[in-house]
Short mmCIF file of C-alpha atoms and ligand atoms in Angstrom, two decimals:
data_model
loop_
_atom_site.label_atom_id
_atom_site.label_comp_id
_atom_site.label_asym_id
_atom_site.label_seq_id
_atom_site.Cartn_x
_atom_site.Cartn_y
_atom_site.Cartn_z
CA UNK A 1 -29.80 -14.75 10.91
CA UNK A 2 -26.45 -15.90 12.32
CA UNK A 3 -24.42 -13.50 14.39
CA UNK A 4 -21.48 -13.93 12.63
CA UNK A 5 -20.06 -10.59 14.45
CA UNK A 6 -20.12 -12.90 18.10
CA UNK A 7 -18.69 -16.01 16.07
CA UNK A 8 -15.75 -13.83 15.23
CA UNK A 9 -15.54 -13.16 19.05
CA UNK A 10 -15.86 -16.59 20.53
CA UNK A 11 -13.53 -17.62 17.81
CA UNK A 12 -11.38 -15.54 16.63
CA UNK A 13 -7.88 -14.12 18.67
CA UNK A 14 -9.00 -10.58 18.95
CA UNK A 15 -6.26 -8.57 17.09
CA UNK A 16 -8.40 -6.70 14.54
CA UNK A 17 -10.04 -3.59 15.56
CA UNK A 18 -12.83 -4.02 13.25
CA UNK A 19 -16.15 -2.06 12.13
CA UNK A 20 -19.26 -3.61 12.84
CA UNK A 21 -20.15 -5.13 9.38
CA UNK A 22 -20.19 -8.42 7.83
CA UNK A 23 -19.61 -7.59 4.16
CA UNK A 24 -20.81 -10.94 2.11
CA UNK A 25 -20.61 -9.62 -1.33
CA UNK A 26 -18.62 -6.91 -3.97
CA UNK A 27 -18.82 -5.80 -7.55
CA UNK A 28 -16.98 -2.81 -8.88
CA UNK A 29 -16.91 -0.46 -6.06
CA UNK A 30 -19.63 -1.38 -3.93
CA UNK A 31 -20.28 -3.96 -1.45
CA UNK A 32 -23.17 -5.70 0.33
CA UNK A 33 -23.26 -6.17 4.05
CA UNK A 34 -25.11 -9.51 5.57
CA UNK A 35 -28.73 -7.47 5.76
CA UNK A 36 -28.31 -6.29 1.86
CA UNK A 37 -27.36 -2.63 2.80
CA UNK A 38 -25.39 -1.17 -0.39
CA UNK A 39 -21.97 0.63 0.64
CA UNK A 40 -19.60 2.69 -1.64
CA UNK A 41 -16.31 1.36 -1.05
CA UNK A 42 -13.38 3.81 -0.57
CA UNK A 43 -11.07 1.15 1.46
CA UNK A 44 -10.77 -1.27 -1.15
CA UNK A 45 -9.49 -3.45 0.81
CA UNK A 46 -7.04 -1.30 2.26
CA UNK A 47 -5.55 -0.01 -0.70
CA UNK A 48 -5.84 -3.64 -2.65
CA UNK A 49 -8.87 -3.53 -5.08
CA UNK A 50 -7.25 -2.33 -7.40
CA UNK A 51 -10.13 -3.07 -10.20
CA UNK A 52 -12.51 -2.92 -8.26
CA UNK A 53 -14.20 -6.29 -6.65
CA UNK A 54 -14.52 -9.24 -8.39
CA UNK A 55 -13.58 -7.41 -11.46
CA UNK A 56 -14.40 -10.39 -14.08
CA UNK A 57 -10.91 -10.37 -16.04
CA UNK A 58 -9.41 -11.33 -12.23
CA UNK A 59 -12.27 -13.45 -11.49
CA UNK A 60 -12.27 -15.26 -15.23
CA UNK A 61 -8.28 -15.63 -14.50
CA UNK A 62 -8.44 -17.22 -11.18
CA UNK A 63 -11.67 -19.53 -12.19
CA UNK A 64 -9.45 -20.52 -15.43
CA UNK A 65 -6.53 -21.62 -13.70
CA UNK A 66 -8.12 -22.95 -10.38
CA UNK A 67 -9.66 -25.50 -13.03
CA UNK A 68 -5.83 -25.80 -14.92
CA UNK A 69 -3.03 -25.67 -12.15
CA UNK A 70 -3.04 -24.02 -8.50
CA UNK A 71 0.13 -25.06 -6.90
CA UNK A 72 3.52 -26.63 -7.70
CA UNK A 73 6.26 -25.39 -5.53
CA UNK A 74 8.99 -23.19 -7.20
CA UNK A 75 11.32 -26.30 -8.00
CA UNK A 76 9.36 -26.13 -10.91
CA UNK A 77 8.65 -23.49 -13.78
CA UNK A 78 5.00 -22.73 -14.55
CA UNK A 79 3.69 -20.31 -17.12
CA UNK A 80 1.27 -17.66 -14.88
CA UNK A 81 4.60 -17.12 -13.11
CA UNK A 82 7.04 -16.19 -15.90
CA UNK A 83 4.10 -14.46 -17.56
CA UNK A 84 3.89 -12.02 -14.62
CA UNK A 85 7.53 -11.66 -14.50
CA UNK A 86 7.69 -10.03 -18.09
CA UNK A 87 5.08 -8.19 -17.77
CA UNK A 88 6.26 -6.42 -14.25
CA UNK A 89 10.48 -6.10 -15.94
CA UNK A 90 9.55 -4.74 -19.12
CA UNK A 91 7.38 -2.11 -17.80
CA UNK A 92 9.52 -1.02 -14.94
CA UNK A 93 13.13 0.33 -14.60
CA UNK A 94 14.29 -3.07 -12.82
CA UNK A 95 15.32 -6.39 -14.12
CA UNK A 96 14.24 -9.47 -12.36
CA UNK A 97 11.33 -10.12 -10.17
CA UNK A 98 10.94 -12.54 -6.97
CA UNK A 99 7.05 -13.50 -6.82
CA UNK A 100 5.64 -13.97 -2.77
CA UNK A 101 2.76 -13.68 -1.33
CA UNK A 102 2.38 -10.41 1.03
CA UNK A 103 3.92 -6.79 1.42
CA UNK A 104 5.73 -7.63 4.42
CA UNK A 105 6.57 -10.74 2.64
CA UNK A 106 8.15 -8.79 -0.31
CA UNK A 107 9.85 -6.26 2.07
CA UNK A 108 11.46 -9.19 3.90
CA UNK A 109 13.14 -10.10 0.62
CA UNK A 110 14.01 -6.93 -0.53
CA UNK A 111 16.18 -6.05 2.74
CA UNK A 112 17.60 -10.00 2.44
CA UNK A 113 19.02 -9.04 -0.94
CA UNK A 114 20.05 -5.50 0.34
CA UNK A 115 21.87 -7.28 3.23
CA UNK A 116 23.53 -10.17 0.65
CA UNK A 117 24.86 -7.45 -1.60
CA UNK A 118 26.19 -5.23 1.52
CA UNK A 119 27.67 -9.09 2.83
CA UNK A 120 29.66 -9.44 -0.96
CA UNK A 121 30.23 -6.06 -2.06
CA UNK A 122 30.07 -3.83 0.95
CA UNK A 123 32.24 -5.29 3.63
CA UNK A 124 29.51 -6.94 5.49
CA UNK A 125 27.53 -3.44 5.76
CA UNK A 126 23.66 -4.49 6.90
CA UNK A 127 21.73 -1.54 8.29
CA UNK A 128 18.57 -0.24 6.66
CA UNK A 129 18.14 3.27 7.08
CA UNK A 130 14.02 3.80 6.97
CA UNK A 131 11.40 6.79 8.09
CA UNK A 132 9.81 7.58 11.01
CA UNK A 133 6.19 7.12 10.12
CA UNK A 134 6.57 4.61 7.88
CA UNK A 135 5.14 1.30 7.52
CA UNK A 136 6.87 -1.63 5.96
CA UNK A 137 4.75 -4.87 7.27
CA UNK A 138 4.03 -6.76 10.57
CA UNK A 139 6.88 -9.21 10.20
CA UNK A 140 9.54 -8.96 13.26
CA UNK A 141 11.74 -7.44 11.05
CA UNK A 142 9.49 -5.22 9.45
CA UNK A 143 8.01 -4.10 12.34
CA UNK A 144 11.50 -3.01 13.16
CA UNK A 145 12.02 -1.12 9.69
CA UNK A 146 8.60 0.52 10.44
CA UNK A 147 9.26 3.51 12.17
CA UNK A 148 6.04 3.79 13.98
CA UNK A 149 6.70 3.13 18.35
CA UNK A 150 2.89 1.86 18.64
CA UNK A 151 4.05 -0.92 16.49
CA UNK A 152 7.38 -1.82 18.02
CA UNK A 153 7.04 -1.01 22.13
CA UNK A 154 4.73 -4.86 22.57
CA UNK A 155 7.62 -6.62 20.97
CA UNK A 156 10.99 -5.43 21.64
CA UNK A 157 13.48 -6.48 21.27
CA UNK A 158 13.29 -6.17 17.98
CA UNK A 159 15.69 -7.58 15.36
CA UNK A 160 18.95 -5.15 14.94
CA UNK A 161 19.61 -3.41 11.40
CA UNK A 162 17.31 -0.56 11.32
CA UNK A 163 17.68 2.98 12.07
CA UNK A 164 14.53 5.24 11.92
CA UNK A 165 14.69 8.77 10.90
CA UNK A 166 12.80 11.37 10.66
CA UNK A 167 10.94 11.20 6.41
CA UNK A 168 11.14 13.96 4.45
CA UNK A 169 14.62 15.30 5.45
CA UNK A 170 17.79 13.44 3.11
CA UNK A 171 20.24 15.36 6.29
CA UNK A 172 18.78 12.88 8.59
CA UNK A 173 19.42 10.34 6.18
CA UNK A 174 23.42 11.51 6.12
CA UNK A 175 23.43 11.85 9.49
CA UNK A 176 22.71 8.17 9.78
CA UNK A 177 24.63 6.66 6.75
CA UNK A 178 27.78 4.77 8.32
CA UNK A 179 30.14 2.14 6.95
CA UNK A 180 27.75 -0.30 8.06
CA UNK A 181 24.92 1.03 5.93
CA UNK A 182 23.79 -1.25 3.14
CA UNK A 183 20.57 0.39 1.86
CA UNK A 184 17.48 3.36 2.21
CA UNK A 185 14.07 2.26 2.22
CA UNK A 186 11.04 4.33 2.17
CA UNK A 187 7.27 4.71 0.39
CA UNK A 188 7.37 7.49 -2.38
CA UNK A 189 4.06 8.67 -0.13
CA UNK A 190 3.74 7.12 3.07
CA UNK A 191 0.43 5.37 2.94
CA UNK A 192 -0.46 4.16 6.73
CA UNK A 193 1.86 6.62 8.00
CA UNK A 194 -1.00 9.52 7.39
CA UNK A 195 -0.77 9.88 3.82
CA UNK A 196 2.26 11.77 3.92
CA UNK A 197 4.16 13.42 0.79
CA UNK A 198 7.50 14.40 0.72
CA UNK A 199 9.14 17.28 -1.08
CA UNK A 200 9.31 16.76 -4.53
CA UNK A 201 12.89 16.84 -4.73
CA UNK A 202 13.64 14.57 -1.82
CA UNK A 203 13.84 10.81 -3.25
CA UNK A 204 15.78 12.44 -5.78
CA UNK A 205 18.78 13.82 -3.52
CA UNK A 206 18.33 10.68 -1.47
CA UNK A 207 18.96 9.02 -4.65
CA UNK A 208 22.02 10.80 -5.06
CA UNK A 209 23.02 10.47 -1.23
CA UNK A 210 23.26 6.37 -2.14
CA UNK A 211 24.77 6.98 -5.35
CA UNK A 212 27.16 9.24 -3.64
CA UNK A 213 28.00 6.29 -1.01
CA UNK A 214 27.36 2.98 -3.04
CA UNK A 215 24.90 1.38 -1.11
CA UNK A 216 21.12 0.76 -2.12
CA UNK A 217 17.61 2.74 -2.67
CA UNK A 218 14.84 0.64 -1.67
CA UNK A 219 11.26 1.92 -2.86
CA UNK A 220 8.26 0.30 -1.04
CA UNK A 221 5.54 0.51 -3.75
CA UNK A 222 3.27 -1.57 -1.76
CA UNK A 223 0.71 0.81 -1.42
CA UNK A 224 1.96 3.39 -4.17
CA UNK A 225 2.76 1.06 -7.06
CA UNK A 226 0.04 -0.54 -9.63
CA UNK A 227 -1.53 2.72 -10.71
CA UNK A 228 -2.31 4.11 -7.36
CA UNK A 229 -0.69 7.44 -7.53
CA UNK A 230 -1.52 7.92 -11.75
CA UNK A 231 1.17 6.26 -12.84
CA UNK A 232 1.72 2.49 -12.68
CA UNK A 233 4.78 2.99 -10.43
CA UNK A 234 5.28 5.96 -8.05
CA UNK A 235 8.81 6.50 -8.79
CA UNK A 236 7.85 7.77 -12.07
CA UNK A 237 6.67 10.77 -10.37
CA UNK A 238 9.58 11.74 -8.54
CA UNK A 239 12.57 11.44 -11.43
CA UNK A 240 14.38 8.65 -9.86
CA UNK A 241 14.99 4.75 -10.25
CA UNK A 242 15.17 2.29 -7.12
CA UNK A 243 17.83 -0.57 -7.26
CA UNK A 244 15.11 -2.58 -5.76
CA UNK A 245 11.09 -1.83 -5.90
CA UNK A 246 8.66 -3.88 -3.62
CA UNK A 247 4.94 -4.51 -4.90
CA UNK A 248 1.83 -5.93 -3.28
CA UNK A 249 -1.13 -4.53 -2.12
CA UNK A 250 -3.04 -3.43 -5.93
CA UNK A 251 -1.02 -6.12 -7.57
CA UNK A 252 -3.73 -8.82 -7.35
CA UNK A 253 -6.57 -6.66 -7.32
CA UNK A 254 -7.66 -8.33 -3.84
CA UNK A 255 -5.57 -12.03 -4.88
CA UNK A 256 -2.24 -12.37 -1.64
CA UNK A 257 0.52 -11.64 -4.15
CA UNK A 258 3.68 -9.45 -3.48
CA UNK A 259 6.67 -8.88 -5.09
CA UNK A 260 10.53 -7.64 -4.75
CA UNK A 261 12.31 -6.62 -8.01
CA UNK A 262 15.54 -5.71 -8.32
CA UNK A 263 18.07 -4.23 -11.04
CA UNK A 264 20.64 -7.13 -12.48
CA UNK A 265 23.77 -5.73 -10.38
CA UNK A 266 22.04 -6.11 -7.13
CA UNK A 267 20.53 -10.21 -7.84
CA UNK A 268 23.09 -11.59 -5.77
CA UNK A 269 21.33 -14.58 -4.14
CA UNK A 270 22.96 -17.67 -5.01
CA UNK A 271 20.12 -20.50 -5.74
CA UNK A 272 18.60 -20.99 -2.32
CA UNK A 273 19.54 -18.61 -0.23
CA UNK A 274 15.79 -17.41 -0.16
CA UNK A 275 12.69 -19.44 -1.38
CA UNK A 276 9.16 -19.62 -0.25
CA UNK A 277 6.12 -22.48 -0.96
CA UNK A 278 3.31 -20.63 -2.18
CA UNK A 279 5.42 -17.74 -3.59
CA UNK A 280 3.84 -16.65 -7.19
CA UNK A 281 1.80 -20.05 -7.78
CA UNK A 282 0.24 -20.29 -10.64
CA UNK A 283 -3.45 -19.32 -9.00
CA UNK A 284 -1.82 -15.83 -7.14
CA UNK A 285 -0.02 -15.51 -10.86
CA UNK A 286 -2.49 -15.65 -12.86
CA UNK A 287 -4.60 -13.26 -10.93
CA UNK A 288 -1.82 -10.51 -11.13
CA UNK A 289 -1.27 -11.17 -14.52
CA UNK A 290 -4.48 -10.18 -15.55
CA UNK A 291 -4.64 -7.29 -13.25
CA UNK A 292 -1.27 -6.00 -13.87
CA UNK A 293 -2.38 -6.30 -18.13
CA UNK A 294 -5.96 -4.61 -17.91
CA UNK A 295 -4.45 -1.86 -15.93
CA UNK A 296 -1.55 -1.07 -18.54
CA UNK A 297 -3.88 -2.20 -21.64
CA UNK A 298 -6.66 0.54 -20.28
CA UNK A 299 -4.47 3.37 -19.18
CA UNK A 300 -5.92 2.69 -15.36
CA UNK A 301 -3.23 5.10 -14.25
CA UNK A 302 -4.29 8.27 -16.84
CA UNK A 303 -7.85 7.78 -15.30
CA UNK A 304 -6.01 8.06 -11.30
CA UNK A 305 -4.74 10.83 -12.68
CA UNK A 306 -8.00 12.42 -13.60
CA UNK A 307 -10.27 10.59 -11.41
CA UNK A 308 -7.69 11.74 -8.12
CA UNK A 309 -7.93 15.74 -9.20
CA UNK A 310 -11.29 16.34 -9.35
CA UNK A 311 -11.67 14.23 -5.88
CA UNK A 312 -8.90 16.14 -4.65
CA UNK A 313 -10.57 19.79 -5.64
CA UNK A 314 -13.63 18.08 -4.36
CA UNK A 315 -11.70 17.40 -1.11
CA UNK A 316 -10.64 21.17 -1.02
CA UNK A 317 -13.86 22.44 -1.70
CA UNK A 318 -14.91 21.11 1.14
CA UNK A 319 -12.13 22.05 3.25
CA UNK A 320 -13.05 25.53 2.26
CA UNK A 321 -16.73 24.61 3.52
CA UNK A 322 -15.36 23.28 6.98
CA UNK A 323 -12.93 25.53 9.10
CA UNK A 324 -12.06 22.43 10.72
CA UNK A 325 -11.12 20.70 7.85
CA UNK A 326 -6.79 21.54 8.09
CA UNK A 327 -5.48 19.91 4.96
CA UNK A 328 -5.97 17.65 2.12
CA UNK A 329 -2.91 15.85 1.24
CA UNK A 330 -1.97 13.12 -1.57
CA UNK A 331 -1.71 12.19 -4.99
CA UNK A 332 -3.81 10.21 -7.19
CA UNK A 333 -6.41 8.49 -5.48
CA UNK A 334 -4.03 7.94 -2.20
CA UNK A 335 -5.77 11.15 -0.70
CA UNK A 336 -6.13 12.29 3.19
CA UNK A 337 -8.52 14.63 4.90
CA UNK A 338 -7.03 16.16 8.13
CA UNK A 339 -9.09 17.68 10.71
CA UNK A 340 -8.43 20.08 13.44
CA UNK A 341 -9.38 17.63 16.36
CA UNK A 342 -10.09 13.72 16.93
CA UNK A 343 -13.31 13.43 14.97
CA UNK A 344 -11.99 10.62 12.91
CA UNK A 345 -13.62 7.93 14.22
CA UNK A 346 -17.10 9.45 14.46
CA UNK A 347 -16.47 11.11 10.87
CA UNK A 348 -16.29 7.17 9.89
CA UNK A 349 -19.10 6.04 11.77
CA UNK A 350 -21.50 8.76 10.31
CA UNK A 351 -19.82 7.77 6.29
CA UNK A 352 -20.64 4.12 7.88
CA UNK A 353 -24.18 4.91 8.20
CA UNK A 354 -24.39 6.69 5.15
CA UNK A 355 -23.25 3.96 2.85
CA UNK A 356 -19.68 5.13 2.59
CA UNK A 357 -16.49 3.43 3.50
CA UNK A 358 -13.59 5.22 4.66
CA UNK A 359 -10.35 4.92 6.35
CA UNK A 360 -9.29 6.63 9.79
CA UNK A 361 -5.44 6.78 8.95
CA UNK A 362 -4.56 8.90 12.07
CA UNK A 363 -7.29 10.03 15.03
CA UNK A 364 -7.57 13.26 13.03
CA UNK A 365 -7.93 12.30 9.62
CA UNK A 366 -9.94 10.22 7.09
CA UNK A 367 -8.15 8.33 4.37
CA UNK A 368 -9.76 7.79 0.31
CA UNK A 369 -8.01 4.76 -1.63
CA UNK A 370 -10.92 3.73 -3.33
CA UNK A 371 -10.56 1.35 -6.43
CA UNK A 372 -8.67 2.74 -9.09
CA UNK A 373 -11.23 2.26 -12.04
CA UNK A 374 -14.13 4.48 -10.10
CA UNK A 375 -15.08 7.48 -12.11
CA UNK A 376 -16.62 10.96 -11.31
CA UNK A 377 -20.29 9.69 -10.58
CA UNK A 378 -18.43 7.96 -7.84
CA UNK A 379 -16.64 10.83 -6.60
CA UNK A 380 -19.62 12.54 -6.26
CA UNK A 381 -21.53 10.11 -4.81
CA UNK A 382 -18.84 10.18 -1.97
CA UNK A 383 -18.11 14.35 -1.84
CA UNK A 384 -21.79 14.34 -1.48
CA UNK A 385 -22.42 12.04 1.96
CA UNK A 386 -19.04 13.65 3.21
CA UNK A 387 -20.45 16.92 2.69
CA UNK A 388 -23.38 15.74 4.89
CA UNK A 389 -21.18 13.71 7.09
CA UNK A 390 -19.19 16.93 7.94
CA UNK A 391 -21.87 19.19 8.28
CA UNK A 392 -23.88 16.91 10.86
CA UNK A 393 -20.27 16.60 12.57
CA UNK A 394 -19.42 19.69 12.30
CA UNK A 395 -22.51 21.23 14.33
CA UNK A 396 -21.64 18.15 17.03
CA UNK A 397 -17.80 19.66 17.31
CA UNK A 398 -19.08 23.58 17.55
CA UNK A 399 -21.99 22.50 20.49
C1 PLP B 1 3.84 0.68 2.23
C2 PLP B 1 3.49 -0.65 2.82
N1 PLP B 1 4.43 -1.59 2.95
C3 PLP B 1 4.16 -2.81 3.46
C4 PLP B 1 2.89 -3.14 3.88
C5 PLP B 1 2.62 -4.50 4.45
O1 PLP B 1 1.88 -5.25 3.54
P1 PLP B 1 1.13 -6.58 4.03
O2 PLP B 1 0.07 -6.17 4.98
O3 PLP B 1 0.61 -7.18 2.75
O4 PLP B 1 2.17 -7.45 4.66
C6 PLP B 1 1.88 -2.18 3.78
C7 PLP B 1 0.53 -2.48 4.27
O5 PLP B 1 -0.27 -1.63 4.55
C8 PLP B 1 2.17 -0.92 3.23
O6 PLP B 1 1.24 0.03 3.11
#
């Protein structure tokens, strides 16, 4: 059998701190390592699968329009495209859309417009104002706007424009607000950052903060858009509306597409003054189309809702089974296990071995973004080789 684990070495620039598996196959939310071992899958992708893998409406709409159209460059108009753009406006509070092909892609645009409306209508204000914690992409600029120092320290210096402060606290926000601030931009939950949830009333007074001072509300939906918190956007939630809302991530059900919309008073590129070749091609298009459809057609985000709580009182019950256990923390099925010490990565290892994937989001704590169509048998399947997982580890952490 081919040791495509040492390929990856020999070939490979060695940047991704991967498990050891070679996963050659998915369906629904299970995939198939290169020796035929079965795994539950509650990664997806990192947050992406958002119907699972190789859901056939995504497959059936890619295989269409490989055979149809793939690529033409946005100097010309193509259906998949438009299609998508519809769909995403007129069920969301925003008015346009700008198809690309990655979150950090879609981030990148957002702050451009941010930046083009503080140039014309705020006297040349730029600064972004994001959260410690956060993460917005791996772009230069992004890795700027992501207030995480891990991220930043190899590659300063680091474009200016961003000030980091701490999430969860709209005084910090003030406190950093100055005439050169053009817009806020933060996750409703912060996904990467731990699978952290703010107060439920602050995006609403840092809504009114950037009312109060004219400049813009950024949402990054990347990972909390598309159905992942229960409804299809996580704003919803909270009682606000963004000026501009960035997508990617679930969007394309495991197809590179991102997005930036924006409400009509804040479009203020002129034609050209941001672009991009492969940007919302008809393929990437048609993929998140048909993603974007089944998920509103089916009520995807009613079963997050229902699917999330009982994984969530699943989650406590076992926190009340394990003293180390500290906290469960989310919404929907964007859900976080804390523990009391460092036993993340051999938590994962023993899931690993027990046909479950899972996520170490911090040293201390597991993450659960599985794909948003699972159902309870699921659910159990996973409380049930956790329960094991933490037993076996637990008896390790007490010797
Ligand atoms: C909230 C958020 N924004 C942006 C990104 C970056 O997306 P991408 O990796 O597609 O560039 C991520 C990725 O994890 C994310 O979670």
């Amino acid at each position: 059998m081919t040791d495509w684990q040492e390929l990856e070495r020999k070939y490979f620039i060695q940047i991704s701190p991967r498990t050891p598996l070679t996963l050659v196959r998915g369906e629904g939310a299970r995939v198939w390592d290169d020796s035929g071992k079965e795994y539950l899958d509650f990664i997806a992708g990192w947050a992406v699968n958002s119907l699972g893998h190789c859901h056939p409406v995504v497959a059936d709409a890619v295989a269409e329009q490989a055979r149809t159209l793939i690529q033409t460059s946005n100097q010309y108009y193509t259906v998949p495209q438009i299609k998508l753009a519809q769909l995403l406006v007129e069920n969301s509070c925003l008015d346009k859309v700008y198809v690309c092909n990655s979150g950090a892609e879609a981030n990148e645009g957002a702050v451009k417009l941010a930046r083009r409306y503080g140039s014309l209508k705020l006297n040349g204000a730029y600064e972004v104002i994001t959260a410690m914690n956060s993460f917005h992409g791996r772009t230069l600029a992004m890795t700027a706007a992501t207030g995480q120092e891990k991220f930043q320290k190899p590659y300063n210096p680091l474009p200016v424009g961003f000030r980091n402060v701490a999430f969860n606290d709209v005084e910090e926000i003030k406190a950093a607000t100055t005439d050169q601030t053009c817009a806020v931009m933060l996750e409703p939950i912060q996904g990467e950052g731990g699978v952290n949830v703010p107060d439920d009333n602050y995006l609403s007074e840092v809504r009114r903060w950037c009312d109060q001072k004219g400049i813009l509300l950024i949402l990054d939906e990347i990972q909390t858009g598309i159905g992942r918190l229960g409804t299809l956007f996580g704003y919803e939630q909270y009682g606000v509306e963004p000026d501009i809302m960035t997508l990617a991530k679930g969007l394309g059900s495991g197809v590179p597409v991102g997005a930036f919309m924006a409400k009509d008073k804040f479009c203020v590129f002129a034609p050209g003054e941001h672009g991009s070749t492969f940007g919302g091609n008809a393929l990437t298009s048609a993929a998140a189309y048909a993603t974007v459809k089944y998920i509103i057609d089916h009520d995807v985000p009613g079963n997050v809702k229902k699917v999330g709580q009982y994984l969530f009182s699943g989650l406590e019950g076992l926190k009340k089974k394990y003293r180390f256990v500290t906290e469960v923390r989310g919404r929907g099925l964007l859900v976080a296990m804390e523990f009391d010490s460092d036993i993340g990565a051999v938590a994962l290892t023993a899931c690993l071995e027990r046909g479950l994937l899972v996520n170490r989001v911090k040293p201390n704590a597991l993450r659960f973004i599985p794909p948003l169509v699972i159902g309870n048998k699921e659910v159990d399947e996973a409380l049930a080789i956790l329960d094991k997982v933490l037993s076996s580890v637990g008896k390790e952490v007490e010797r």
